[in-house]
PDB file of C-alpha atoms in Angstrom:
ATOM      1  CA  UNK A1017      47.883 -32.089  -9.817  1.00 37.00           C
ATOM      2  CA  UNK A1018      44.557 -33.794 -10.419  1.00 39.00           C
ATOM      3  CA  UNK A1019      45.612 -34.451 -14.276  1.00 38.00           C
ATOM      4  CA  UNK A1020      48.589 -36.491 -13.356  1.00 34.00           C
ATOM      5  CA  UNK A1021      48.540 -40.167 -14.935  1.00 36.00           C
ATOM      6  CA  UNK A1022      46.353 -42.341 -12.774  1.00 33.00           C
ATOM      7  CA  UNK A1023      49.872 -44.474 -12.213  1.00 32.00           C
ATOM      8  CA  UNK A1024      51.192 -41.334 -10.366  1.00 36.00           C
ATOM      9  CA  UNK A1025      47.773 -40.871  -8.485  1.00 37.00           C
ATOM     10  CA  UNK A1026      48.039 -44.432  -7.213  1.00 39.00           C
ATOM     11  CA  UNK A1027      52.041 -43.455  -6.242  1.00 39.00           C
ATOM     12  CA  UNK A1028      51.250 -40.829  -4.347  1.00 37.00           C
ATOM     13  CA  UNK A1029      48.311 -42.381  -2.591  1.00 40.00           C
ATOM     14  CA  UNK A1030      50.331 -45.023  -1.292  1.00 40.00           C
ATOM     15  CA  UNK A1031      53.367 -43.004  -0.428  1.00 39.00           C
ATOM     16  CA  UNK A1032      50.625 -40.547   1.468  1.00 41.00           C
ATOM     17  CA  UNK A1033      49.216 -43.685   2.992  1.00 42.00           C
ATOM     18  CA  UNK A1034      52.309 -44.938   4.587  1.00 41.00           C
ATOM     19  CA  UNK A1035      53.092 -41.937   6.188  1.00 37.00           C
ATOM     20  CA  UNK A1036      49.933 -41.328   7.914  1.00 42.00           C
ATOM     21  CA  UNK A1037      50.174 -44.852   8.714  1.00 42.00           C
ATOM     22  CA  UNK A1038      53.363 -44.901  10.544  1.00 38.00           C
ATOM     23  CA  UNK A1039      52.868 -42.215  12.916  1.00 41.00           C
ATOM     24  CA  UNK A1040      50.582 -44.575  14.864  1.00 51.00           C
ATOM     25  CA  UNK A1041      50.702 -47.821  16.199  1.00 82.00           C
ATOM     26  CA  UNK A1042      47.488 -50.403  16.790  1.00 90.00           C
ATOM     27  CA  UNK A1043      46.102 -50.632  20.330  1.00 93.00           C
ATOM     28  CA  UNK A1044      46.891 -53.450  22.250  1.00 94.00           C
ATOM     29  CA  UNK A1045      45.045 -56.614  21.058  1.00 94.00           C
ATOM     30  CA  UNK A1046      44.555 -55.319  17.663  1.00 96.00           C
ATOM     31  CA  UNK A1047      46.719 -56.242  14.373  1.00 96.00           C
ATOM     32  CA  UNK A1048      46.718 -54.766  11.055  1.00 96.00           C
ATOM     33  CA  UNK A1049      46.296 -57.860   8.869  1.00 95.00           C
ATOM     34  CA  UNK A1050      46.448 -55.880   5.465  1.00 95.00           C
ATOM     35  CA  UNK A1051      46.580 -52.803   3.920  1.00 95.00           C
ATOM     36  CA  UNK A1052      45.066 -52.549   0.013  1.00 96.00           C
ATOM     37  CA  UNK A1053      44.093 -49.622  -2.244  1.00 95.00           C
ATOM     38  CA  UNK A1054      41.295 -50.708  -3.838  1.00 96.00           C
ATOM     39  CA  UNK A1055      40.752 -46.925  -5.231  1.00 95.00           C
ATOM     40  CA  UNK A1056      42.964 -44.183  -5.759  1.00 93.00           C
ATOM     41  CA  UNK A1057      42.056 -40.656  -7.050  1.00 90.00           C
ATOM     42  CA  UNK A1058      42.519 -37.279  -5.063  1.00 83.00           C
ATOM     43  CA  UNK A1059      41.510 -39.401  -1.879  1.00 89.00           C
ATOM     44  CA  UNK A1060      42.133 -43.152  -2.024  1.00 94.00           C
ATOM     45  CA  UNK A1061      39.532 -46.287  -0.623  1.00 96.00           C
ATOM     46  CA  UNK A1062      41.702 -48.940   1.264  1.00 96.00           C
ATOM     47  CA  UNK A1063      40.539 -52.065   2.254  1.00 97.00           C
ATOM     48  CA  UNK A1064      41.914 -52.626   6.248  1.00 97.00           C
ATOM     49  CA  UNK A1065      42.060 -55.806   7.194  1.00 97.00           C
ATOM     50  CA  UNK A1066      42.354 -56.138  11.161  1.00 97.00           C
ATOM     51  CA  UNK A1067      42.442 -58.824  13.561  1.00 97.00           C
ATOM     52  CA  UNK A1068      40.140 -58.210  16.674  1.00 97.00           C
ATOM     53  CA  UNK A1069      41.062 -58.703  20.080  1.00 96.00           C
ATOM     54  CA  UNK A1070      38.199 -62.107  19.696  1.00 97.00           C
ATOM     55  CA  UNK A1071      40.512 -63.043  17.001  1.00 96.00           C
ATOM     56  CA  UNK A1072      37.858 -62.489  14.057  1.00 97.00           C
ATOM     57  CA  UNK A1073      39.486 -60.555  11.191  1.00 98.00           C
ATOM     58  CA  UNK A1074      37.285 -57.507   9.884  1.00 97.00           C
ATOM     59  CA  UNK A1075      37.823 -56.075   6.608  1.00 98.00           C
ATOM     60  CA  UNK A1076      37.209 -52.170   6.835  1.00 97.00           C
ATOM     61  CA  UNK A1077      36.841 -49.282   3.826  1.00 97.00           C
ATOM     62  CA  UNK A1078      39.251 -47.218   4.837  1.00 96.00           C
ATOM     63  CA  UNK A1079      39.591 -43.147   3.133  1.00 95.00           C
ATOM     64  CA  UNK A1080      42.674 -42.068   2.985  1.00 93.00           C
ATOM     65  CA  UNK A1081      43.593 -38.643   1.448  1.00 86.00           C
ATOM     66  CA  UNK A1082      47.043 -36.854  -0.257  1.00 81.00           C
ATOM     67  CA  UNK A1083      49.089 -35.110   2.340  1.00 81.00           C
ATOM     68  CA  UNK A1084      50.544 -35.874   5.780  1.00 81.00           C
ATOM     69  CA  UNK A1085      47.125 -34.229   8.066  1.00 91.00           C
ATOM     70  CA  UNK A1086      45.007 -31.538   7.511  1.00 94.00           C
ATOM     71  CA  UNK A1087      44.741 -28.061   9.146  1.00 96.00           C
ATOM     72  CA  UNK A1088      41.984 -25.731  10.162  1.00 98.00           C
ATOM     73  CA  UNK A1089      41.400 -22.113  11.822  1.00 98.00           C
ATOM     74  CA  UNK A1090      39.393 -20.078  13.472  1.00 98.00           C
ATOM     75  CA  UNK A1091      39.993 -16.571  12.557  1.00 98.00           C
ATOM     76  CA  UNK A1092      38.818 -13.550  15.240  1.00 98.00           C
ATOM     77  CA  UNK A1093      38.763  -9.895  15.289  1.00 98.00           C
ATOM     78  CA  UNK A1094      39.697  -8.801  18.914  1.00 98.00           C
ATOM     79  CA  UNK A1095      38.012  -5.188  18.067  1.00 97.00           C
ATOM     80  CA  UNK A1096      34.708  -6.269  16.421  1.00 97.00           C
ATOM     81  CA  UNK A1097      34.841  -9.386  18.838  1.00 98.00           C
ATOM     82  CA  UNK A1098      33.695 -11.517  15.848  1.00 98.00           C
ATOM     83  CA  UNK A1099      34.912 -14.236  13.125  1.00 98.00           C
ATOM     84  CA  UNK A1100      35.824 -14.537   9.571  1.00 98.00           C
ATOM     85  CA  UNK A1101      34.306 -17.840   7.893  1.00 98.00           C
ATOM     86  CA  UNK A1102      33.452 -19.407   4.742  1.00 97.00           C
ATOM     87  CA  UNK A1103      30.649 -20.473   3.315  1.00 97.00           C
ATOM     88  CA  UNK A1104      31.337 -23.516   0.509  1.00 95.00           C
ATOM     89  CA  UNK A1105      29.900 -26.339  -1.525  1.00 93.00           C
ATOM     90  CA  UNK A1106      30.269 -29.281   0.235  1.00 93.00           C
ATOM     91  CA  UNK A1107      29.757 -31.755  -2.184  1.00 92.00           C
ATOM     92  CA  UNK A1108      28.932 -35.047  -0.440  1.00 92.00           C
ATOM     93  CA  UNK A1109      25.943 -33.663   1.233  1.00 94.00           C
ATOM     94  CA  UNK A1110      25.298 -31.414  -1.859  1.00 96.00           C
ATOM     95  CA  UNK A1111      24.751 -28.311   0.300  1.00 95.00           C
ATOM     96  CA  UNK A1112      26.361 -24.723   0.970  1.00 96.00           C
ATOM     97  CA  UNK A1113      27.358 -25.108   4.477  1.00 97.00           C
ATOM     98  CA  UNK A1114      29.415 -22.884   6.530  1.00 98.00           C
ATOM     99  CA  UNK A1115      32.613 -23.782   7.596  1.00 98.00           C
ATOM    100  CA  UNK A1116      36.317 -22.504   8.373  1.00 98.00           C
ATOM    101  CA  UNK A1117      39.382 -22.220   6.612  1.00 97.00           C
ATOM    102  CA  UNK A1118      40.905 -25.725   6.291  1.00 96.00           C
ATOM    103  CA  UNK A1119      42.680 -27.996   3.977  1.00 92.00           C
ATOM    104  CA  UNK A1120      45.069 -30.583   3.560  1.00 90.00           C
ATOM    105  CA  UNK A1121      49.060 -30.378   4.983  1.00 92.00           C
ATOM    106  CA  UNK A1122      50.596 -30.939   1.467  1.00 84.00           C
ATOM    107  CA  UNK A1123      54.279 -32.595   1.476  1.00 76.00           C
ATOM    108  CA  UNK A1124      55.499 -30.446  -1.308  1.00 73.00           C
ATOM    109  CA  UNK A1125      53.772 -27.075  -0.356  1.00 76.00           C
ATOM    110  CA  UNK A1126      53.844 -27.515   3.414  1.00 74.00           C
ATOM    111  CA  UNK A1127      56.799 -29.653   4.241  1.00 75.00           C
ATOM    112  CA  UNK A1128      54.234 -31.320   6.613  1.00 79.00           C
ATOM    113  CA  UNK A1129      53.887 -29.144   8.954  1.00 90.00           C
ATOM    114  CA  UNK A1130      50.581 -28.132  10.082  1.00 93.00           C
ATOM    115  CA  UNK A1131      51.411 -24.455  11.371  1.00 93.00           C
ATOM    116  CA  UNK A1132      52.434 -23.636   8.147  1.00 94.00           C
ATOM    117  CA  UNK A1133      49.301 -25.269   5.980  1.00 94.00           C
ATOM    118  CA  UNK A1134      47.144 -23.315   8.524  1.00 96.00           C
ATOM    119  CA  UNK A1135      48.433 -19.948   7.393  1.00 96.00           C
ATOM    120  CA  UNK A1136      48.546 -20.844   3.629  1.00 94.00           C
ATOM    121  CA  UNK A1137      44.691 -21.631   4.331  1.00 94.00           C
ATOM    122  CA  UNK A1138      44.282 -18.719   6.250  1.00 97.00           C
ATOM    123  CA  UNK A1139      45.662 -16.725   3.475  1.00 95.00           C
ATOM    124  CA  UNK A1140      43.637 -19.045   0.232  1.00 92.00           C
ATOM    125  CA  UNK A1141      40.118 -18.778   1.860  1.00 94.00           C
ATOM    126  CA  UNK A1142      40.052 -15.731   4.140  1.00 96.00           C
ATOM    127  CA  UNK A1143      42.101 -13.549   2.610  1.00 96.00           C
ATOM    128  CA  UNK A1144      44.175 -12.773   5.817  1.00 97.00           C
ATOM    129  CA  UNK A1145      47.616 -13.545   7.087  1.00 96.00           C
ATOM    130  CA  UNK A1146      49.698 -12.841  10.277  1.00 97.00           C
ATOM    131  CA  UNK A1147      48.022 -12.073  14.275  1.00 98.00           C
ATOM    132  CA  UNK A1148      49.123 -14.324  17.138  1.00 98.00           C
ATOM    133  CA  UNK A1149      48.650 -17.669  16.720  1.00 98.00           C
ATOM    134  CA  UNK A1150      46.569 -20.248  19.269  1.00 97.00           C
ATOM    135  CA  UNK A1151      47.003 -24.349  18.647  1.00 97.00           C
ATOM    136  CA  UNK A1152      44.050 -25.825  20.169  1.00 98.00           C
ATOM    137  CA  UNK A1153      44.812 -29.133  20.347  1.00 96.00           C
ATOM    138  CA  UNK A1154      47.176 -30.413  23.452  1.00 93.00           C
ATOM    139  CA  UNK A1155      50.944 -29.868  23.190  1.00 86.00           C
ATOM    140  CA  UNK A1156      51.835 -32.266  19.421  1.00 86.00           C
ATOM    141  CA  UNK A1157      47.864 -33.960  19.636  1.00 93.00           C
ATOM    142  CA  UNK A1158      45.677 -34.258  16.451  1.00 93.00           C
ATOM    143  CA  UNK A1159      42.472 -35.666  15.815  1.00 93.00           C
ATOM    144  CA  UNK A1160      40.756 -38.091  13.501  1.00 92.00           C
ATOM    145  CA  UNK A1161      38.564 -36.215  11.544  1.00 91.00           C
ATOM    146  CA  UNK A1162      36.464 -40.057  11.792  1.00 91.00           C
ATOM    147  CA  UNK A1163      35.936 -43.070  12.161  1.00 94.00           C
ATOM    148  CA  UNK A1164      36.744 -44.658   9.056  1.00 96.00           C
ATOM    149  CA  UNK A1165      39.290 -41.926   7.737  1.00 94.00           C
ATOM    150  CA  UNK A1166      43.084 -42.026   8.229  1.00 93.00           C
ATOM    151  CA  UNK A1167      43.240 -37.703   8.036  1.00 93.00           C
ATOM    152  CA  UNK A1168      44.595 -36.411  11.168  1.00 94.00           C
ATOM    153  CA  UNK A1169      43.486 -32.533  11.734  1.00 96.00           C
ATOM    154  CA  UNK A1170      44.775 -29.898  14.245  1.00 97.00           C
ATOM    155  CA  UNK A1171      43.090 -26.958  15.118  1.00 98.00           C
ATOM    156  CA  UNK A1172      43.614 -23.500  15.569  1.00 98.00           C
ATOM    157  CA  UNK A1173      42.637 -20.112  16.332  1.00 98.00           C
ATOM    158  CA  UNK A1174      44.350 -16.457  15.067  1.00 98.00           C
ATOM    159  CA  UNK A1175      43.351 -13.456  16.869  1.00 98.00           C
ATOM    160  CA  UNK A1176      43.813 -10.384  14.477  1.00 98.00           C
ATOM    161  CA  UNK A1177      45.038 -11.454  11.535  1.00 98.00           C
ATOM    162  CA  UNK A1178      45.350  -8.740   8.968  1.00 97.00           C
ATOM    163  CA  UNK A1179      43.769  -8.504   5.018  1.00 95.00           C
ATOM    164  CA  UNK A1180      45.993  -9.542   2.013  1.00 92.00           C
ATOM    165  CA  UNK A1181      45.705  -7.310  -0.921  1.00 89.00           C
ATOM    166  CA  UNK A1182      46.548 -10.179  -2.912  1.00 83.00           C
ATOM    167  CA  UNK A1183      46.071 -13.698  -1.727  1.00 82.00           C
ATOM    168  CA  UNK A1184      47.515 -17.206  -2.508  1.00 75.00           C
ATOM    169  CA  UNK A1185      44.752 -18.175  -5.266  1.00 77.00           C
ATOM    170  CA  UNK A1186      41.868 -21.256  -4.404  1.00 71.00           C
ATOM    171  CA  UNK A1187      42.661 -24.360  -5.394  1.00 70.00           C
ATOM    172  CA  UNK A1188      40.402 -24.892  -8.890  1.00 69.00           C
ATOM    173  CA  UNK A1189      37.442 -27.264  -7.367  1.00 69.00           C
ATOM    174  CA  UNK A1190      36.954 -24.356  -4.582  1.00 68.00           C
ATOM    175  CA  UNK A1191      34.067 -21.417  -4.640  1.00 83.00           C
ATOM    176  CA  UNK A1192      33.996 -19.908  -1.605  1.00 89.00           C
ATOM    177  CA  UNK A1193      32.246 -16.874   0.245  1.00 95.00           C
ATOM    178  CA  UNK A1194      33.913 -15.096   2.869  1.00 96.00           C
ATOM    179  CA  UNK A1195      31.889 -14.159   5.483  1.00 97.00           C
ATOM    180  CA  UNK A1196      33.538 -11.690   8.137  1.00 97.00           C
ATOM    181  CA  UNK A1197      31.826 -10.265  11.440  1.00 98.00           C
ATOM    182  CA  UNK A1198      30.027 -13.118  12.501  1.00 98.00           C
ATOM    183  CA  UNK A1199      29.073 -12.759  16.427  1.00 98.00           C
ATOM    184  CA  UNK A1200      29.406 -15.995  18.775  1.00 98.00           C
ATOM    185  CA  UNK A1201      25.863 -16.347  18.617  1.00 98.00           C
ATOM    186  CA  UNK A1202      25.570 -16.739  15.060  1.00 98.00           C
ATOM    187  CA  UNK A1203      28.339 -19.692  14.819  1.00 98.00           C
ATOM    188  CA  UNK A1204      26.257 -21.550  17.494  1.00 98.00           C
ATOM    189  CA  UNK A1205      23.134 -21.511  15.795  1.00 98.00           C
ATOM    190  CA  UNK A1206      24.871 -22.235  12.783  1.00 98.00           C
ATOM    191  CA  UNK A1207      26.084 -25.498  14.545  1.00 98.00           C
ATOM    192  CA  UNK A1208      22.827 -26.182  16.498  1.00 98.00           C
ATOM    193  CA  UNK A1209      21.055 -25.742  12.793  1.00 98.00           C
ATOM    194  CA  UNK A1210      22.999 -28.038  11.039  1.00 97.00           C
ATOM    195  CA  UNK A1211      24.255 -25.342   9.048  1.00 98.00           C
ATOM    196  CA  UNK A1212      27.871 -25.602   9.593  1.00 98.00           C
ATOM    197  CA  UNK A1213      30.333 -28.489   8.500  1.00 96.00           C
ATOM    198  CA  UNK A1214      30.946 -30.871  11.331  1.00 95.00           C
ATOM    199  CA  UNK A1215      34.661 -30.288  11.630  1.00 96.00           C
ATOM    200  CA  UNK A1216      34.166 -26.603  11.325  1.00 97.00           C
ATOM    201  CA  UNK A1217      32.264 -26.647  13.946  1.00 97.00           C
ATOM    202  CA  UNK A1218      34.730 -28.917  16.335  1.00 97.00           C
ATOM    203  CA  UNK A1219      37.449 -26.352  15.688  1.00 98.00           C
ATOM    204  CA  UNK A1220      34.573 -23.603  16.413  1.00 98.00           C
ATOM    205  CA  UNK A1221      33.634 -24.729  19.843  1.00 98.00           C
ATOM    206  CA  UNK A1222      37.650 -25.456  21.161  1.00 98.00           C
ATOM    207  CA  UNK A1223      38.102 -21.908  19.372  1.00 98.00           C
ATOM    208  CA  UNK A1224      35.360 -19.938  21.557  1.00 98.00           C
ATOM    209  CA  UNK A1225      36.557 -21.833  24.700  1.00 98.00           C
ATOM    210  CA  UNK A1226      39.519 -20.457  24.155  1.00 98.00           C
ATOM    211  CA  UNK A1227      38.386 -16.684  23.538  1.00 98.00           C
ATOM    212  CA  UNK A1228      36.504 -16.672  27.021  1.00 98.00           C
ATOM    213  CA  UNK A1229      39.704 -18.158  28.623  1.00 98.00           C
ATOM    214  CA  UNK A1230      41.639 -15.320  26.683  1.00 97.00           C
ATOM    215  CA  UNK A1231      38.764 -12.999  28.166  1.00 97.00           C
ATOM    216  CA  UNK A1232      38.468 -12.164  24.531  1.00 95.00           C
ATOM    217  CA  UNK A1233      34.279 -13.127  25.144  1.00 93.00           C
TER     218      UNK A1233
END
């Protein structure tokens, strides 16, 4: 997919744009001006233009990515009464951090629908499929993974999932460790250490609030 024409890129982009963009509408007292990509390759730069409530217009960089959200999960052994996570190259810091699996809620291999990009990451990074299912977010609710990014993310947590003798493969930019039977304690000081991915550990901390109320910890 990365070795389409850069015409295609740019299609995609903007398609992938407008569909983020029209699942939300601006506060009161704020007006979208204009919407430009000014960049376009696997994520895309736009240039936001927005009217302010004082009536100045701003002109933000906006990153926009392919796909309709993005999906991430927390993955627990009830038994062991500790996680499976990753450990990756994150490349804008240029450090091995940990992290959870996650990715992108892809129109053509998703249908957008988060629930079922969670498993396929599940499946890709873990290596596990299947156990019962916890959305951590409230009711339809996702998040913006920040300021300046249009990505929406939901979280999740599995409890038991089971191994896959043979797994959906990594996408080719990924090389990831799997890291299973990590305690609590660990994931916290992994989080308090800077050693963890911010969004990973988010999805951590709504995860292990929702093991004690499970009286799973």
């Amino acid at each position: 997919m990365r070795n389409l024409a850069i015409i295609s890129i740019a299609a995609i982009a903007l398609l992938s744009f407008a569909s983020n963009s029209s699942v939300s509408s601006s506060p009161p007292g704020y007006e979208i001006i204009r919407d430009k990509v000014v960049y376009s390759r696997w994520r895309s730069i736009i240039s936001r233009v927005v009217r302010m409530p004082n009536g100045k217009e701003v002109d933000y960089d906006i990153v926009d990515q392919k796909g309709a959200g993005a999906s991430i999960v927390f993955a627990w052994d009830s038994k062991s009464k500790t996680a499976t996570i990753i450990k990756e190259y994150n490349p804008g810091c240029d450090k091995i951090l940990a992290g959870l699996a996650a990715g992108i809620v892809e129109v053509d291999k998703h249908g957008s629908d988060y629930d079922i990009a969670a498993r396929h990451e599940l499946e890709e990074e873990c290596h596990l499929s299947g156990g019962t299912w916890h959305r951590l977010l409230n009711n339809d609710a996702s998040i913006a993974m920040d300021k300046y990014v249009v990505t929406q993310i939901v979280a999740y947590l599995v409890i038991d999932p089971v191994k896959v003798e043979h797994p959906k493969p990594l996408d080719e930019e990924e090389d990831i460790e799997i890291v299973q039977g990590v305690r609590v304690e660990e994931i916290m000081e992994m989080i308090r250490a800077g050693e963890m991915n911010c969004i990973g550990g988010f999805a951590s901390l709504l995860a292990i609030e929702k093991l004690r109320s499970l009286n799973e910890i």
